[in-house]
């Protein structure tokens, strides 16, 4: 028997995992649907999700590598492109997860009102799609690294380093999705913050002494900064990540994900009233 | 038998928020600050459903049916009261919610099935049955966008009834597909019921309520008028009575109304025979009426007096309404009695001259939108002068013979052939009739009863 007076079900960390696991089939299907559905009927299909970032990479490489060079440490254009692409795909994971987050629930009124739908998995789907796109792009990046620089064994750290970022994005997506139902201005705000965020992260430039001191402080405030730096360490420089920081990050991001989920559940009873 | 659904004092007030953010502040801020107005969609609903029962829910649009189903399904939170639902629920509140037209039928079956709570493996097991039931085997690997709306609904419905839930909630989804498919769905409901599953269904079909439901809940303006044997409730509801006669309403343990009690008081004075006759005609299928029904039938219906209906104006760039008055024998009114005279005075301002206009009047049924009578000046051979500036149009109907009920009165200014509409006013009017004759219009009847001797009877060849 279940009591429906309180649709907000258990939100203990273990219960959260159990609830998500129970709808894993549906989550995977929705991720697949998102990945494939966007390009249904087009000739290149799912390759478009790769073509777009590659095209951007080409533009950025020409502008920031050739026209007005931003990284004096990169000896060649290929090195700069690899440097840039590493930052880009890391940042894209964040921007893709959070970009549509505030509209995640609002855009699906039928899921709120017309079916008994596990709304919480929509955030997992959103971040899941971003993760898959990340791996697509990563494949291309690794190919380039193999050709131009050679792989370091530290690449094995990659899943361990990136997992906290995905977890962090998930928590933030839950938070934004729930807030976005009530605050309709949020989506635009997030869009602007993400646009700025790309430049306030060491995507185009290295975190070195050439950065003005005040600006560098901003860059350090960007949660993606640490991950971009570490990604370059393990992929390009062959340096392992600092374990202590990593351990702390796991704690913080898991807490953040749980907090986001708890907030989502708290706000959920009102979804039907305002969507 | 055990209970499948238990509803106690269920109340739902739709908060009407000026801005969505106020809802958030209410949820998050401590204390109970109220930041909204309320619309009461349901008030104090009590009922319970036994496992294996089929319960119909009837009521006019806006009576709270869908709200009730959504709360039972768990997509809406009640404002007060308690709702206990025992077991797995499948709610067909909107068929095919989540279908993606770009994907094939097969892909959508899996996704929709999993949305409704099945595991992938379960969908796989039932896939063949689902497709067979929907009768679209040949198209299952085509994108859903190529389906006709009937095929789409059939597939969605087919998935939904194969979820094998303990409680099935269906909101008017039975109007799916053609007659044959509807019959198949109803048969399937019968099977599910036989398997001990509980069904809650909103339906506007008297046949569904009478033949497939055990009990029926009648909602009016968010309150339960009656909760009783389906056949009985259906009889009264579908005869357009405003409430259940008290004898029945009190027999139902869910809510009785004051109006119902009032009916019972003046019940005994009326002639039983004449009214009972009407009821039998109207519900010919329900021959097995028990004594309580028959005795209570003579509670003649009375119109709940409307407080005056608002007219609805539809203007255009060419014409707009300046003044609109409907008058009866007792002055401006929206309520009349059968055989009253009715005059419509309509002042229209034309923003450009209309040399070949026409103007007309019609009445429609407020339930079905079916036209009951329509005509126009040109149709009746009246010369229509070129219209320009401010014009007063007047329709005088010396005797309107509508019987008890509400009708949509509509006047229009159109072009010569009635195709382009320049201005229109919709006005609901109510008619009351003290007599016991029944139907839509009063027709004059002359009666004659004459004793004939056997040898004078003429027979038609």
XYZ file of C-alpha atoms in Angstrom:
736
model
C 0.000 0.000 0.000
C 1.253 3.439 -0.687
C 0.050 6.665 0.701
C -0.193 9.357 -1.856
C -0.784 12.272 0.351
C 2.924 12.824 0.362
C 4.143 12.251 -3.196
C 7.602 13.241 -2.027
C 8.950 9.788 -1.314
C 12.040 8.803 0.612
C 15.085 10.900 -0.157
C 17.784 9.226 1.902
C 20.914 8.835 -0.243
C 20.390 5.089 -0.499
C 16.730 5.520 -1.433
C 17.721 7.974 -4.144
C 20.032 5.433 -5.719
C 17.399 2.717 -5.444
C 14.739 4.880 -7.020
C 16.973 5.805 -9.916
C 18.081 2.210 -10.388
C 14.492 1.010 -10.564
C 13.840 3.203 -13.610
C 17.220 2.570 -15.242
C 15.630 0.871 -18.291
C 13.517 3.909 -18.990
C 16.451 6.240 -18.353
C 18.599 4.443 -20.915
C 15.795 4.432 -23.428
C 15.246 8.160 -22.991
C 18.969 8.848 -23.346
C 18.997 6.834 -26.538
C 15.943 8.707 -27.711
C 17.551 12.068 -27.021
C 20.750 11.079 -28.808
C 19.067 9.643 -31.865
C 15.809 11.556 -31.939
C 17.371 14.939 -32.502
C 18.811 13.795 -35.817
C 16.028 11.473 -36.995
C 15.628 11.721 -40.721
C 18.887 13.586 -41.315
C 21.505 11.886 -43.465
C 24.477 12.210 -41.122
C 22.307 11.341 -38.138
C 24.025 11.148 -34.820
C 27.335 12.292 -36.349
C 25.984 15.810 -36.202
C 26.616 15.780 -32.490
C 30.306 15.379 -33.346
C 30.443 17.643 -36.362
C 29.214 20.653 -34.456
C 31.923 20.675 -31.756
C 34.613 19.873 -34.337
C 33.535 22.807 -36.435
C 33.622 25.071 -33.391
C 37.056 23.708 -32.578
C 38.260 24.650 -36.054
C 36.961 28.185 -35.662
C 38.412 28.654 -32.175
C 41.725 27.193 -33.257
C 42.016 29.655 -36.118
C 40.871 32.641 -34.066
C 42.697 31.997 -30.787
C 45.616 29.987 -32.123
C 46.491 31.825 -35.332
C 44.793 35.221 -35.505
C 45.406 36.200 -31.887
C 47.385 33.468 -30.118
C 46.316 32.930 -26.496
C 48.658 30.175 -25.397
C 52.345 30.826 -25.923
C 53.198 27.396 -24.470
C 51.682 25.489 -27.368
C 54.473 24.921 -29.872
C 52.226 24.098 -32.847
C 48.693 24.604 -34.074
C 47.937 20.927 -33.469
C 49.133 21.233 -29.877
C 46.968 24.297 -29.384
C 43.944 22.571 -30.898
C 44.407 19.623 -28.529
C 44.860 21.991 -25.596
C 41.716 23.880 -26.614
C 39.609 20.806 -27.351
C 40.403 19.271 -23.961
C 39.039 22.366 -22.272
C 36.110 22.615 -24.628
C 34.730 19.133 -24.157
C 35.074 19.416 -20.395
C 33.202 22.701 -20.389
C 30.606 21.346 -22.843
C 29.710 18.656 -20.351
C 28.732 21.397 -17.931
C 27.000 23.686 -20.400
C 25.073 20.889 -22.073
C 23.872 19.508 -18.746
C 22.803 22.842 -17.351
C 21.749 24.569 -20.553
C 18.263 23.108 -20.754
C 18.002 22.302 -17.057
C 15.695 25.133 -16.073
C 13.212 24.143 -18.779
C 13.471 20.431 -18.126
C 10.156 20.122 -16.304
C 8.361 23.159 -17.676
C 8.669 21.909 -21.237
C 7.048 18.596 -20.401
C 3.671 19.394 -18.857
C 2.232 16.060 -19.992
C 4.858 14.243 -17.925
C 3.836 16.255 -14.903
C 0.100 15.992 -15.226
C -0.904 13.271 -17.599
C 1.236 10.301 -16.703
C 2.690 9.003 -13.500
C 6.196 9.771 -14.590
C 9.396 9.532 -12.575
C 10.311 13.151 -13.195
C 13.576 12.817 -11.327
C 15.098 10.728 -14.099
C 14.806 13.581 -16.584
C 17.855 15.182 -14.988
C 19.750 11.906 -15.246
C 18.809 11.726 -18.912
C 19.974 15.277 -19.511
C 23.359 14.706 -17.875
C 23.584 11.238 -19.440
C 23.229 12.690 -22.916
C 25.936 15.237 -22.139
C 28.214 12.438 -20.909
C 27.691 10.424 -24.076
C 28.474 13.459 -26.200
C 31.559 13.976 -24.064
C 32.752 10.485 -24.889
C 32.075 10.966 -28.615
C 34.223 14.061 -28.599
C 36.799 12.391 -26.365
C 37.262 9.661 -28.979
C 38.209 12.293 -31.537
C 40.470 14.044 -29.051
C 42.288 10.816 -28.200
C 42.781 10.103 -31.864
C 44.426 13.501 -32.268
C 46.578 12.965 -29.184
C 47.736 9.582 -30.473
C 48.667 11.116 -33.809
C 50.349 14.313 -32.642
C 51.580 13.721 -29.100
C 51.238 10.134 -27.926
C 49.086 8.875 -25.055
C 50.107 8.933 -21.408
C 49.148 6.095 -19.083
C 47.510 8.695 -16.835
C 44.550 8.623 -19.218
C 43.272 5.789 -17.021
C 42.440 8.443 -14.428
C 39.936 10.038 -16.762
C 36.706 8.391 -15.544
C 37.739 8.927 -11.939
C 38.517 12.576 -12.536
C 35.401 13.342 -14.571
C 32.822 11.484 -12.463
C 32.570 14.214 -9.787
C 31.881 16.803 -12.487
C 28.996 14.755 -13.865
C 27.650 14.197 -10.351
C 27.909 17.911 -9.648
C 26.056 18.719 -12.879
C 23.354 16.232 -11.952
C 22.732 17.893 -8.604
C 22.665 21.307 -10.198
C 20.309 20.078 -12.915
C 17.845 18.841 -10.302
C 18.027 22.166 -8.525
C 17.618 24.243 -11.677
C 14.860 22.023 -13.068
C 12.816 22.430 -9.886
C 13.505 26.151 -9.578
C 12.803 26.687 -13.262
C 9.205 25.574 -12.792
C 8.585 28.520 -10.518
C 11.100 31.060 -11.728
C 10.506 31.440 -15.416
C 13.385 33.889 -15.823
C 15.857 31.310 -14.665
C 16.411 29.651 -18.012
C 17.587 32.859 -19.666
C 19.784 33.676 -16.707
C 21.438 30.278 -16.809
C 22.061 30.711 -20.527
C 23.909 33.961 -19.940
C 25.918 32.585 -17.037
C 26.965 29.602 -19.127
C 27.978 31.828 -22.003
C 30.169 33.877 -19.691
C 31.381 30.752 -17.908
C 33.132 29.453 -20.984
C 35.393 32.495 -20.991
C 35.823 32.549 -17.227
C 37.297 29.070 -17.433
C 40.734 28.148 -18.746
C 39.329 26.867 -22.024
C 41.126 29.199 -24.420
C 44.067 30.138 -22.275
C 46.278 28.394 -19.726
C 46.116 29.241 -16.047
C 49.498 30.892 -15.905
C 51.134 34.108 -14.818
C 49.920 35.968 -17.883
C 46.410 36.154 -16.420
C 45.547 39.337 -14.513
C 45.365 38.556 -10.776
C 41.738 39.643 -10.283
C 40.543 37.738 -13.300
C 42.351 34.633 -12.143
C 40.372 34.729 -8.902
C 37.167 34.601 -10.944
C 38.469 31.717 -12.986
C 39.210 29.757 -9.826
C 35.619 30.272 -8.723
C 34.393 28.407 -11.775
C 33.765 24.817 -10.702
C 34.835 23.572 -14.119
C 38.314 25.083 -13.803
C 39.762 22.351 -11.623
C 38.473 19.671 -13.984
C 39.808 21.374 -17.103
C 43.230 21.718 -15.510
C 43.254 18.092 -14.379
C 42.051 16.853 -17.774
C 45.041 18.572 -19.391
C 47.328 17.066 -16.790
C 46.249 13.495 -17.367
C 45.801 13.728 -21.142
C 48.553 16.072 -22.271
C 51.154 16.327 -19.499
C 50.931 12.787 -18.084
C 50.528 14.027 -14.514
C 48.262 12.164 -12.070
C 45.578 14.148 -10.214
C 46.028 15.131 -6.537
C 44.270 12.379 -4.589
C 43.325 14.480 -1.577
C 41.528 17.075 -3.685
C 39.833 14.334 -5.613
C 38.562 12.683 -2.434
C 37.183 15.999 -1.179
C 35.549 16.646 -4.526
C 33.760 13.325 -4.392
C 32.325 14.200 -0.995
C 31.284 17.694 -2.042
C 29.731 16.741 -5.365
C 27.835 13.776 -3.954
C 26.477 16.034 -1.255
C 25.550 18.562 -3.907
C 23.746 15.925 -5.991
C 21.847 14.737 -2.969
C 20.947 18.285 -1.994
C 19.708 18.979 -5.520
C 17.591 15.853 -5.423
C 16.156 16.669 -2.021
C 15.223 20.147 -3.200
C 13.655 18.702 -6.335
C 11.510 16.401 -4.225
C 10.570 19.217 -1.882
C 9.431 21.412 -4.753
C 7.738 18.622 -6.657
C 4.224 18.680 -5.137
C 3.722 22.125 -6.614
C 4.757 21.222 -10.179
C 1.224 20.225 -11.146
C -0.165 23.505 -9.860
C 1.949 25.784 -11.985
C 2.952 23.909 -15.142
C -13.015 -8.352 -0.481
C -10.384 -5.809 0.267
C -10.273 -2.156 -0.519
C -8.469 -0.929 -3.611
C -9.136 2.757 -3.153
C -10.039 4.660 -0.044
C -10.799 8.350 -0.268
C -11.703 10.377 2.790
C -12.650 14.032 2.844
C -10.700 14.670 -0.326
C -10.491 18.336 -1.126
C -8.559 20.033 -3.852
C -8.260 23.746 -4.128
C -6.418 24.876 -7.199
C -4.231 27.676 -6.063
C -4.362 30.481 -8.569
C -0.994 32.139 -8.441
C -0.213 35.528 -9.832
C 3.276 34.237 -10.562
C 4.758 30.749 -10.366
C 7.385 32.002 -7.914
C 4.727 32.438 -5.234
C 4.172 28.706 -5.237
C 7.870 28.179 -4.619
C 7.952 30.654 -1.759
C 5.047 28.848 -0.129
C 6.856 25.538 -0.376
C 10.198 26.797 0.807
C 9.505 29.598 3.265
C 8.773 28.571 6.833
C 5.328 29.363 8.226
C 2.044 29.120 6.375
C 1.810 32.289 4.385
C -0.897 32.082 1.750
C 0.057 33.718 -1.511
C -2.766 32.703 -3.817
C -6.479 32.711 -4.503
C -8.274 29.417 -4.628
C -10.564 27.558 -6.915
C -12.261 24.618 -5.225
C -12.215 21.767 -7.675
C -13.191 19.069 -5.173
C -14.798 19.378 -1.777
C -15.032 16.659 0.817
C -15.223 13.640 -1.464
C -15.592 10.295 0.344
C -15.733 6.973 -1.357
C -14.137 3.605 -1.427
C -13.710 1.042 -4.131
C -13.484 -2.688 -3.532
C -10.872 -4.734 -5.292
C -12.251 -5.984 -8.599
C -14.924 -3.326 -8.882
C -15.466 -1.102 -11.860
C -16.515 2.375 -10.846
C -17.759 4.960 -13.295
C -17.393 8.661 -12.679
C -19.931 10.963 -14.259
C -20.420 14.695 -14.189
C -20.493 17.625 -16.530
C -17.378 19.360 -17.769
C -15.673 21.156 -14.923
C -17.279 19.060 -12.222
C -13.922 17.788 -10.964
C -13.697 14.381 -12.637
C -10.281 14.814 -14.138
C -8.922 16.405 -10.993
C -10.096 13.408 -9.000
C -8.450 10.987 -11.402
C -5.209 12.935 -11.380
C -5.089 12.870 -7.600
C -5.765 9.143 -7.569
C -3.057 8.644 -10.154
C -0.682 10.666 -8.016
C 0.073 13.446 -10.483
C -1.665 16.034 -8.318
C -1.401 16.522 -4.592
C -4.655 16.880 -2.636
C -5.196 20.003 -0.546
C -6.843 18.127 2.294
C -8.166 14.697 3.077
C -6.562 11.352 2.506
C -6.202 9.090 -0.469
C -5.076 5.518 -0.164
C -4.478 3.516 -3.282
C -3.465 -0.073 -2.789
C -1.301 -1.614 -5.449
C 0.186 -0.638 -8.776
C -1.668 2.029 -10.733
C -1.827 2.617 -14.458
C -3.415 5.889 -15.382
C -4.669 6.560 -18.874
C -5.201 10.251 -18.346
C -3.978 11.105 -21.786
C -3.239 8.375 -24.250
C 0.166 8.391 -25.809
C 1.636 11.143 -23.662
C 5.310 10.812 -24.464
C 4.923 9.204 -27.864
C 7.568 10.559 -30.182
C 6.258 10.790 -33.753
C 9.743 10.434 -35.243
C 10.253 6.982 -33.750
C 8.717 3.749 -34.929
C 5.751 2.082 -33.328
C 8.047 -0.565 -31.888
C 10.357 1.976 -30.255
C 7.414 3.888 -28.863
C 5.826 0.761 -27.433
C 8.984 0.145 -25.428
C 9.332 3.715 -24.292
C 5.671 4.159 -23.400
C 5.557 0.804 -21.658
C 8.557 1.728 -19.544
C 7.063 5.159 -18.878
C 3.983 3.422 -17.534
C 6.171 1.421 -15.194
C 7.114 -1.790 -16.987
C 10.667 -3.058 -17.139
C 12.168 -3.554 -20.606
C 11.974 -7.302 -20.119
C 8.267 -7.086 -19.322
C 7.578 -5.087 -22.457
C 9.512 -7.672 -24.467
C 7.376 -10.465 -23.048
C 4.127 -8.699 -23.823
C 5.183 -7.067 -27.063
C 3.446 -9.523 -29.381
C 0.216 -9.316 -27.439
C 0.338 -5.529 -27.422
C 0.827 -5.337 -31.160
C -1.783 -7.974 -31.866
C -4.318 -6.131 -29.753
C -3.646 -2.830 -31.506
C -4.101 -4.467 -34.924
C -1.283 -2.526 -36.532
C 1.189 -5.354 -37.066
C 2.021 -4.192 -40.579
C 3.027 -0.713 -39.490
C 4.824 -1.415 -36.244
C 8.229 -0.592 -37.739
C 7.036 2.626 -39.378
C 7.503 5.989 -37.645
C 4.469 6.901 -35.589
C 4.104 10.145 -37.541
C 2.836 8.085 -40.464
C 0.015 6.649 -38.349
C -3.540 7.826 -38.522
C -4.806 9.253 -35.251
C -6.884 6.124 -34.772
C -3.829 3.882 -35.127
C -1.882 6.081 -32.739
C -4.579 5.861 -30.096
C -5.016 2.140 -30.570
C -1.335 1.493 -30.046
C -1.160 3.713 -26.978
C -4.248 2.159 -25.494
C -2.975 -1.287 -26.204
C 0.271 -0.639 -24.334
C -1.570 0.878 -21.416
C -3.897 -2.040 -20.822
C -1.027 -4.507 -20.936
C 0.749 -2.930 -17.987
C -1.284 -5.289 -15.799
C -1.787 -2.914 -12.920
C -4.018 -3.547 -9.975
C -5.855 -0.289 -10.501
C -6.591 1.152 -13.905
C -7.659 4.761 -14.199
C -9.190 5.752 -17.511
C -10.146 9.283 -18.445
C -12.511 9.292 -21.382
C -10.033 7.235 -23.320
C -12.724 4.874 -24.457
C -13.530 7.029 -27.415
C -10.641 5.287 -29.101
C -10.826 4.017 -32.629
C -13.855 2.697 -34.396
C -16.833 0.950 -32.923
C -15.259 -2.471 -33.201
C -12.114 -1.429 -31.395
C -14.118 0.245 -28.651
C -15.994 -2.980 -28.143
C -12.680 -4.804 -27.928
C -11.441 -2.384 -25.287
C -14.576 -2.848 -23.254
C -14.237 -6.613 -23.511
C -10.663 -6.279 -22.341
C -11.880 -4.260 -19.352
C -14.257 -7.049 -18.618
C -11.373 -9.520 -18.643
C -9.248 -7.307 -16.423
C -12.118 -7.025 -13.998
C -12.559 -10.774 -13.984
C -8.874 -11.055 -13.098
C -9.615 -9.015 -10.006
C -8.297 -5.695 -11.207
C -10.009 -2.507 -10.203
C -11.119 0.004 -12.795
C -12.039 3.659 -12.437
C -13.425 5.180 -15.578
C -14.729 8.587 -16.545
C -17.240 8.229 -19.296
C -19.932 10.223 -21.004
C -21.453 7.087 -22.417
C -24.539 5.806 -20.672
C -23.838 2.386 -22.136
C -20.405 2.138 -20.563
C -21.657 3.265 -17.173
C -24.691 0.998 -17.153
C -23.212 -2.102 -18.687
C -19.657 -2.133 -17.418
C -19.635 -0.353 -14.095
C -20.734 -1.718 -10.752
C -21.036 1.605 -9.069
C -20.928 5.183 -10.208
C -19.848 8.396 -8.587
C -21.647 11.516 -9.720
C -19.773 14.771 -9.289
C -21.241 18.214 -9.605
C -19.196 21.356 -9.038
C -16.636 19.405 -7.073
C -19.079 17.686 -4.769
C -20.388 14.167 -4.783
C -24.066 14.133 -5.676
C -24.314 10.390 -5.342
C -22.278 7.235 -5.110
C -24.460 4.262 -5.774
C -25.271 1.371 -8.082
C -24.149 2.487 -11.526
C -27.462 1.880 -13.207
C -29.339 4.079 -10.785
C -26.870 6.918 -10.918
C -26.748 6.751 -14.687
C -30.519 7.014 -14.961
C -30.628 10.245 -13.096
C -27.500 11.740 -14.447
C -28.274 11.043 -18.072
C -31.800 12.336 -17.678
C -30.184 15.667 -16.959
C -31.533 15.936 -13.474
C -29.646 18.420 -11.389
C -29.493 16.132 -8.424
C -30.414 12.728 -7.220
C -33.794 12.468 -5.524
C -33.280 12.360 -1.779
C -34.385 8.760 -1.425
C -31.408 7.751 -3.525
C -28.940 10.317 -2.383
C -29.306 9.280 1.208
C -29.009 5.628 0.254
C -25.620 6.453 -1.151
C -23.149 6.857 1.625
C -21.275 9.515 -0.261
C -22.627 13.056 -0.037
C -26.226 14.080 -0.465
C -27.201 17.579 -1.411
C -29.704 20.028 -0.094
C -31.246 20.249 -3.509
C -31.909 16.533 -3.373
C -33.716 16.859 -0.085
C -35.852 19.670 -1.416
C -36.931 17.501 -4.293
C -38.159 14.786 -2.019
C -40.448 17.117 -0.146
C -42.592 18.086 -3.050
C -42.282 14.644 -4.465
C -45.464 13.071 -3.202
C -47.764 15.655 -4.762
C -46.884 14.781 -8.336
C -48.459 12.145 -10.429
C -46.296 9.059 -10.443
C -47.519 7.633 -13.704
C -46.750 10.442 -16.091
C -43.165 11.022 -14.960
C -42.309 7.411 -14.528
C -43.295 6.893 -18.115
C -40.699 9.397 -19.285
C -37.973 7.752 -17.320
C -38.700 4.335 -18.698
C -38.535 5.665 -22.224
C -35.288 7.447 -21.585
C -33.497 4.495 -20.106
C -35.060 1.644 -21.947
C -32.035 -0.531 -21.274
C -32.444 -0.322 -17.538
C -35.619 -2.309 -17.167
C -34.599 -3.885 -13.902
C -35.523 -0.877 -11.816
C -36.187 -1.453 -8.173
C -38.986 0.059 -6.136
C -36.853 2.757 -4.588
C -36.095 4.178 -7.981
C -39.677 4.196 -9.105
C -40.903 5.828 -5.930
C -38.306 8.526 -6.094
C -38.821 9.271 -9.748
C -41.731 11.620 -9.159
C -39.400 14.190 -7.713
C -39.956 16.498 -10.650
C -36.863 18.338 -11.718
C -36.669 22.021 -10.984
C -34.311 24.388 -12.673
C -31.619 25.770 -10.482
C -32.118 29.421 -11.263
C -29.087 30.826 -13.031
C -27.846 34.111 -11.739
C -27.827 35.460 -15.274
C -25.428 34.341 -17.940
C -22.731 36.517 -19.385
C -22.827 37.194 -23.073
C -19.679 36.507 -25.019
C -18.747 38.972 -27.749
C -16.699 38.176 -30.796
C -15.797 41.298 -32.754
C -13.662 41.748 -35.853
C -11.851 44.573 -37.618
C -15.067 45.215 -39.509
C -17.688 45.247 -36.800
C -17.997 45.416 -33.059
C -20.842 45.076 -30.621
C -21.907 48.248 -28.844
C -24.927 46.986 -26.962
C -26.655 43.646 -26.637
C -29.872 43.008 -24.759
C -32.102 39.979 -24.589
C -35.598 40.714 -23.334
C -38.489 38.551 -22.295
C -41.999 39.453 -21.173
C -40.584 40.617 -17.839
C -37.783 42.803 -19.171
C -34.117 42.051 -19.818
C -33.408 38.443 -18.886
C -31.492 35.330 -19.622
C -34.096 33.044 -18.063
C -37.412 32.382 -19.703
C -40.393 30.157 -19.568
C -41.527 27.999 -22.407
C -43.724 29.974 -24.840
C -42.290 33.322 -23.735
C -41.669 36.021 -26.305
C -38.011 36.844 -26.758
C -36.472 39.941 -28.268
C -32.827 40.504 -29.052
C -31.679 44.053 -29.565
C -28.172 44.275 -30.894
C -26.358 47.509 -31.695
C -23.388 46.995 -33.929
C -20.841 49.537 -35.027
C -19.487 48.930 -38.510
C -16.016 50.186 -39.148
C -16.477 49.930 -42.879
C -19.649 49.793 -44.960
C -21.085 46.361 -45.738
C -23.252 46.616 -48.839
C -24.158 42.925 -48.932
C -24.366 41.810 -45.327
C -26.686 39.358 -43.671
C -27.645 38.862 -40.058
C -29.065 35.831 -38.369
C -29.947 34.055 -35.198
C -29.553 30.491 -34.077
C -29.951 28.270 -31.049
C -27.610 25.466 -30.195
C -27.570 22.754 -27.602
C -25.199 23.733 -24.802
C -24.244 20.081 -24.266
C -23.453 18.903 -27.744
C -23.203 22.135 -29.727
C -25.739 20.679 -32.094
C -27.756 23.380 -33.893
C -31.391 23.340 -32.887
C -32.592 26.160 -35.084
C -30.846 28.633 -37.338
C -32.025 31.221 -39.764
C -31.100 34.632 -41.132
C -32.772 37.708 -42.526
C -31.933 36.805 -46.101
C -33.013 33.222 -45.572
C -36.399 34.471 -44.429
C -36.684 36.750 -47.467
C -36.147 39.972 -45.548
C -34.454 42.793 -47.408
C -31.153 43.714 -45.791
C -30.125 47.300 -46.495
C -26.433 48.162 -46.877
C -25.064 48.380 -43.342
C -22.844 51.243 -42.255
C -22.009 53.155 -39.094
C -24.099 52.263 -36.087
C -26.878 49.827 -36.785
C -29.548 48.449 -34.522
C -30.490 44.866 -35.349
C -33.549 43.419 -33.743
C -34.810 39.864 -33.633
C -38.332 39.390 -32.329
C -39.495 35.869 -31.593
C -43.133 36.012 -30.476
C -43.154 32.542 -28.959
C -40.131 30.415 -28.107
C -41.155 26.872 -27.324
C -37.980 25.427 -25.855
C -38.593 23.196 -22.868
C -36.615 23.132 -19.656
C -32.877 23.421 -20.246
C -30.127 25.722 -21.333
C -29.568 26.811 -24.880
C -26.931 28.822 -26.617
C -28.463 31.813 -28.373
C -26.184 33.165 -31.042
C -26.589 36.158 -33.323
C -24.241 36.945 -36.174
C -23.488 39.526 -38.799
C -21.992 37.853 -41.825
C -21.451 38.434 -45.493
C -24.178 37.672 -47.977
C -23.541 33.941 -48.090
C -22.921 33.553 -44.387
C -19.326 32.473 -44.814
C -17.340 35.413 -43.466
C -18.283 36.343 -39.936
C -18.013 40.001 -38.941
C -19.476 39.978 -35.434
C -21.053 37.427 -33.200
C -22.571 37.260 -29.732
C -23.051 34.065 -27.778
C -25.525 34.142 -24.946
C -26.659 31.200 -22.886
C -30.348 31.361 -22.064
C -32.271 29.108 -19.718
C -35.811 27.943 -20.144
C -38.035 26.577 -17.473
C -41.322 24.845 -17.877
C -43.753 24.056 -15.097
C -45.344 21.130 -16.919
C -44.180 17.558 -17.028
C -43.744 17.349 -20.770
C -40.217 16.509 -21.652
C -37.751 16.967 -24.488
C -36.348 19.969 -26.308
C -39.288 21.861 -27.766
C -42.935 22.174 -26.912
C -45.125 21.224 -29.850
C -48.820 21.873 -29.784
C -50.872 18.739 -29.587
C -54.583 18.452 -29.975
C -56.058 15.475 -28.217
C -59.157 13.630 -28.995
C -60.604 10.537 -27.421
C -63.749 9.152 -28.980
C -65.624 6.002 -28.271
C -66.026 3.886 -31.393
C -68.485 1.132 -31.975
C -66.872 -1.997 -33.277
C -68.770 -1.982 -36.569
C -67.713 1.586 -37.426
C -63.950 1.031 -37.185
C -62.300 1.897 -40.442
C -59.159 -0.005 -41.093
C -56.386 1.197 -43.304
C -55.808 -1.186 -46.157
